[in-house]
mmCIF file of C-alpha atoms in Angstrom:
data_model
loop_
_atom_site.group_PDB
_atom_site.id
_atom_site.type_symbol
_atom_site.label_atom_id
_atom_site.label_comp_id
_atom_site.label_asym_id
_atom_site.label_seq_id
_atom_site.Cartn_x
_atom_site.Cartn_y
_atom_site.Cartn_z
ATOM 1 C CA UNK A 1 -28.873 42.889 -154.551
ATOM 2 C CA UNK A 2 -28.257 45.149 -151.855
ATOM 3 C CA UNK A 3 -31.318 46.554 -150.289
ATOM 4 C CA UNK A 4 -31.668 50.642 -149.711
ATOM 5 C CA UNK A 5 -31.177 51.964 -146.746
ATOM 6 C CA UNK A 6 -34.409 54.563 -145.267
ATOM 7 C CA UNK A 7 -33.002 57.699 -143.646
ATOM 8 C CA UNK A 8 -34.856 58.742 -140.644
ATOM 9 C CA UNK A 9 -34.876 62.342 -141.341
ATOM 10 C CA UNK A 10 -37.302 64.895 -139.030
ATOM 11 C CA UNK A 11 -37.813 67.526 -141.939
ATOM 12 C CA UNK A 12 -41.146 68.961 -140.441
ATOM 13 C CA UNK A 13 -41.487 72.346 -139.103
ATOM 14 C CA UNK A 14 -41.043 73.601 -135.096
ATOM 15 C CA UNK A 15 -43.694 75.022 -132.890
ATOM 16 C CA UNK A 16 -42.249 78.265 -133.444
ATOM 17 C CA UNK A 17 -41.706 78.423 -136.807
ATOM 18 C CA UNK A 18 -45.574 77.375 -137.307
ATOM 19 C CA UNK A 19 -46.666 80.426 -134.621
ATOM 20 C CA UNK A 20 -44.483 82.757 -136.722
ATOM 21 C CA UNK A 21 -46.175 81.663 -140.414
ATOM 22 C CA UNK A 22 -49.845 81.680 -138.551
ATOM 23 C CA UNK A 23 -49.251 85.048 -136.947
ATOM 24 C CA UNK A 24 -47.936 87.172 -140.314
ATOM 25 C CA UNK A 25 -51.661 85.474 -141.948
ATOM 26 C CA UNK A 26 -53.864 86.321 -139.099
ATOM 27 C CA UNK A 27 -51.698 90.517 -139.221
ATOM 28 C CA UNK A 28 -52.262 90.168 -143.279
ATOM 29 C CA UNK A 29 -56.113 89.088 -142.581
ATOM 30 C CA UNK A 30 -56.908 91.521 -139.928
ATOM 31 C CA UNK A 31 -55.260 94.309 -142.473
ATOM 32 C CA UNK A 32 -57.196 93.316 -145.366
ATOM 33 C CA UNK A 33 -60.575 93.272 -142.840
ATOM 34 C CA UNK A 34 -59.775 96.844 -141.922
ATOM 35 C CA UNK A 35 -59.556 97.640 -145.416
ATOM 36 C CA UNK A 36 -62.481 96.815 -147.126
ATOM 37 C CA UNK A 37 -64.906 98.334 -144.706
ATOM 38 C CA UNK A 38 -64.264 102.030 -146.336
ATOM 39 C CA UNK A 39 -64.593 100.453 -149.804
ATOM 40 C CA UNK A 40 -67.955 98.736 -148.985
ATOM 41 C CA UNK A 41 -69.298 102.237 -147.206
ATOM 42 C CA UNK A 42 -67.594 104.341 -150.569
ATOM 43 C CA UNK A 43 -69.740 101.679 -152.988
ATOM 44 C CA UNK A 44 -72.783 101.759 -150.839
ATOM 45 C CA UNK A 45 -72.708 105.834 -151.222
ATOM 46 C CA UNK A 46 -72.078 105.759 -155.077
ATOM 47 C CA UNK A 47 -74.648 103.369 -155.681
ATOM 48 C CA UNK A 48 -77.417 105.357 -154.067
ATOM 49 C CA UNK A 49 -76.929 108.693 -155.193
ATOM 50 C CA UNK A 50 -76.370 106.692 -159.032
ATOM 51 C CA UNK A 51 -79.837 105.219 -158.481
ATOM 52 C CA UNK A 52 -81.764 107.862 -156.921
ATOM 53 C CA UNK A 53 -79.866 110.143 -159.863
ATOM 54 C CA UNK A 54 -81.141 107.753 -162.612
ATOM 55 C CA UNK A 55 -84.484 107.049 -160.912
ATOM 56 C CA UNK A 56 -85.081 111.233 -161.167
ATOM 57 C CA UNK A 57 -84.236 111.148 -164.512
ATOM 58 C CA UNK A 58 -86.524 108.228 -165.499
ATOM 59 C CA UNK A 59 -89.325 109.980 -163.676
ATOM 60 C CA UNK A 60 -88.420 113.212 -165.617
ATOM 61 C CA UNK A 61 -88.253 111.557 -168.988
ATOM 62 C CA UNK A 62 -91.411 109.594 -168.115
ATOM 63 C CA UNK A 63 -93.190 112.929 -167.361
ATOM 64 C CA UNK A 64 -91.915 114.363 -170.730
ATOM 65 C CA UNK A 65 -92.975 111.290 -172.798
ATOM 66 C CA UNK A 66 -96.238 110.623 -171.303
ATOM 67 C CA UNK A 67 -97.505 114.231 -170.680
ATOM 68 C CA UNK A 68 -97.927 113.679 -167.214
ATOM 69 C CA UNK A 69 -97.634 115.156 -163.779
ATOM 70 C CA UNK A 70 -95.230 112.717 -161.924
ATOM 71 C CA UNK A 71 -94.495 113.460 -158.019
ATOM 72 C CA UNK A 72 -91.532 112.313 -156.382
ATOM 73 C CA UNK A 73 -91.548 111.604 -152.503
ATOM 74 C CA UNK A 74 -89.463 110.996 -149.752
ATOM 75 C CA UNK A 75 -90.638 109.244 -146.619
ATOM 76 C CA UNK A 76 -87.341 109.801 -144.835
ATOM 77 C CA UNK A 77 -88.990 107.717 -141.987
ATOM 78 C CA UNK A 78 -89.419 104.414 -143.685
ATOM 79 C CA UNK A 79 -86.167 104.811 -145.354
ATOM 80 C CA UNK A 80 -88.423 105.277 -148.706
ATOM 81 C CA UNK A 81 -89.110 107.182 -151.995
ATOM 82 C CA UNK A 82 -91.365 106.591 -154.946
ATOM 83 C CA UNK A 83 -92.642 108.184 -158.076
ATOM 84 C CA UNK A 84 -95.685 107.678 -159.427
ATOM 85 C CA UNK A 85 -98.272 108.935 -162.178
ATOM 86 C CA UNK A 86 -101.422 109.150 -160.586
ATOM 87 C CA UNK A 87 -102.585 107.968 -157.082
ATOM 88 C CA UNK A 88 -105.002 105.653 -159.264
ATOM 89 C CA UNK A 89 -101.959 103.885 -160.748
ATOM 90 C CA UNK A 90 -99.001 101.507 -160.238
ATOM 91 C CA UNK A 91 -95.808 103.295 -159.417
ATOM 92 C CA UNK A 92 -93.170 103.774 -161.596
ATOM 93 C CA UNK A 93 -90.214 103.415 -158.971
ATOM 94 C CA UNK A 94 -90.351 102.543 -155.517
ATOM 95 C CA UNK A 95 -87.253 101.580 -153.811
ATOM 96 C CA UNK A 96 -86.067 101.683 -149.689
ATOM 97 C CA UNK A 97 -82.338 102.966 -149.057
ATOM 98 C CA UNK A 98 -80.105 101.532 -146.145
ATOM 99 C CA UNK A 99 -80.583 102.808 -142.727
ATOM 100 C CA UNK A 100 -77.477 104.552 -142.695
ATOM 101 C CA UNK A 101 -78.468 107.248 -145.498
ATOM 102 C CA UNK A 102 -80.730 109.821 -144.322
ATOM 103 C CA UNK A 103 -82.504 112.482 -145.898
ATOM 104 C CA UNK A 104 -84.260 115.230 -144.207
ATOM 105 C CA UNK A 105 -85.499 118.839 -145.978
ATOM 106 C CA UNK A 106 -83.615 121.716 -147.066
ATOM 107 C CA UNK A 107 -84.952 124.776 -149.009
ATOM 108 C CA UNK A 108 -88.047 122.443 -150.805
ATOM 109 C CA UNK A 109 -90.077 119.880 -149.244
ATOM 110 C CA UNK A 110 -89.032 115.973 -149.709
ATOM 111 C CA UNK A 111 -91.799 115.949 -152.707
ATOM 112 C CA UNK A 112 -92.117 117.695 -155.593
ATOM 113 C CA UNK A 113 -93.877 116.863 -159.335
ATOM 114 C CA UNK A 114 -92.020 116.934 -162.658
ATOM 115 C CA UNK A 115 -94.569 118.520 -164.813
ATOM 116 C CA UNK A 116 -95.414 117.114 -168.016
ATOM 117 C CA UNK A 117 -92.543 119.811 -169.963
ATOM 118 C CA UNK A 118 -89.896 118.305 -167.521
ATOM 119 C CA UNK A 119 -89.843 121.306 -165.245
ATOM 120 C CA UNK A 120 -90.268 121.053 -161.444
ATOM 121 C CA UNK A 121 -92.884 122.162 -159.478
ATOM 122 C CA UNK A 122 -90.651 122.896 -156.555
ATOM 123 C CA UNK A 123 -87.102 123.577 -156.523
ATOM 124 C CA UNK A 124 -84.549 124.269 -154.001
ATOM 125 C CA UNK A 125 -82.454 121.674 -151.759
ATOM 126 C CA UNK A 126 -82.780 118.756 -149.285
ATOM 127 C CA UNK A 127 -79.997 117.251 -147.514
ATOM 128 C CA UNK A 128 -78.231 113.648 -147.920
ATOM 129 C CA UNK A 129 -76.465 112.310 -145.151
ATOM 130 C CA UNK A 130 -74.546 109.101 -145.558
ATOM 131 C CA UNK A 131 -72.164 107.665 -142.779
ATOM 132 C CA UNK A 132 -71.952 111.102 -141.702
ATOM 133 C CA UNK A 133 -70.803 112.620 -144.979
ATOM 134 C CA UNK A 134 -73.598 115.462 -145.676
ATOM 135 C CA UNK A 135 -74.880 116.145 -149.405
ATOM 136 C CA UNK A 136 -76.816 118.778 -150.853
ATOM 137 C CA UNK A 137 -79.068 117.364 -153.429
ATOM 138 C CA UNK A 138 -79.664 120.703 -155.400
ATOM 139 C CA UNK A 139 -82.629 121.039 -158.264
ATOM 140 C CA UNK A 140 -82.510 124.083 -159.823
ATOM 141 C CA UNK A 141 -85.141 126.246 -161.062
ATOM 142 C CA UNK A 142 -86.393 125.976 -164.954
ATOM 143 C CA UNK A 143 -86.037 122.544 -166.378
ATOM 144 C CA UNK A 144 -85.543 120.560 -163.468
ATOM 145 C CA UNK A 145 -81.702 119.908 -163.237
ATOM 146 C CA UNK A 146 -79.967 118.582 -160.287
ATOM 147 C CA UNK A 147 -76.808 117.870 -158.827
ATOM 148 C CA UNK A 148 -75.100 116.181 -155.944
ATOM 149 C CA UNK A 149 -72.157 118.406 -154.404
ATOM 150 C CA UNK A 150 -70.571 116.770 -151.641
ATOM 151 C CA UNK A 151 -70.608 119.201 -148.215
#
C-alpha cells in the first residue's frame, strides 16, 4: 500500500496583507468611537428633561391628590432638585443631574410650589443648558403647564 505523500504548502498570510486587514479594523473602530459619542450626549439630554418632565408632573399630581402645597427647588450648585411636602417630611423626589446640564434662572426663581388645585405659585422661565444646547423650560400661568422648547 502506497503511503501519501504531505505537500509542504505555505498557505498563511504576508506581513502586508495582515497590516492591511488590521488597519481597515482599527479605521472601522475609530469610526464607530467617533460615532457614538453624539448618541450618548443626545440620550443623556432626553433622559433628563423626560425625568425632570415626569418628576414635575408627579409632584403636580401629588399636590392635587393630597391637598398639599408641594415646592420644587433647584440647587443649580450641587447639581440638585427636590420636591417635597413639608420641611417636616421625607421628600417625594430628590435626584442630582450630570455636571454637564446646568440650570440657572430666567423670568421665575429656581423654586416654586404647586398648590394643592395644581396651579403654580410662580410662573415664568428658567434656562437649561446641556452640552451647550440652551432650553427654555417654560411654566405657564393658570394650571401649571410646562414645556421644553429647544433655543
Amino acid at each position: 500500500m502506497p503511503v501519501p505523500q504531505l505537500h509542504n504548502k505555505n498557505s498563511g498570510f504576508t506581513l502586508v496583507e495582515s497590516l492591511i486587514v488590521f488597519s481597515v479594523f482599527m479605521l472601522l473602530a475609530t469610526v464607530t468611537a467617533f460615532m457614538v459619542r453624539p448618541q450618548y450626549q443626545y440620550a443623556e439630554k432626553q433622559s433628563f428633561l423626560t425625568q425632570l418632565k415626569a418628576d414635575l408632573l408627579y409632584g403636580q399630581q401629588y399636590a392635587i391628590s393630597h391637598q398639599h402645597e408641594v415646592t420644587v427647588n433647584f440647587i443649580p450648585e450641587q447639581h440638585y432638585y427636590c420636591i417635597r411636602d413639608n420641611y417636616l417630611r421625607p421628600f417625594i423626589v430628590e435626584r442630582t443631574y450630570p455636571d454637564n446640564i446646568t440650570i440657572s434662572p430666567g423670568s421665575m426663581p429656581l423654586y416654586f410650589k404647586y398648590l394643592p388645585d395644581g396651579n403654580v405659585s410662580k410662573f415664568g422661565n428658567f434656562y437649561i443648558t446641556i452640552n451647550g444646547k440652551e432650553y427654555h423650560f417654560t411654566i405657564l400661568i393658570g394650571k401649571g403647564r410646562f414645556y421644553v422648547p429647544e433655543e
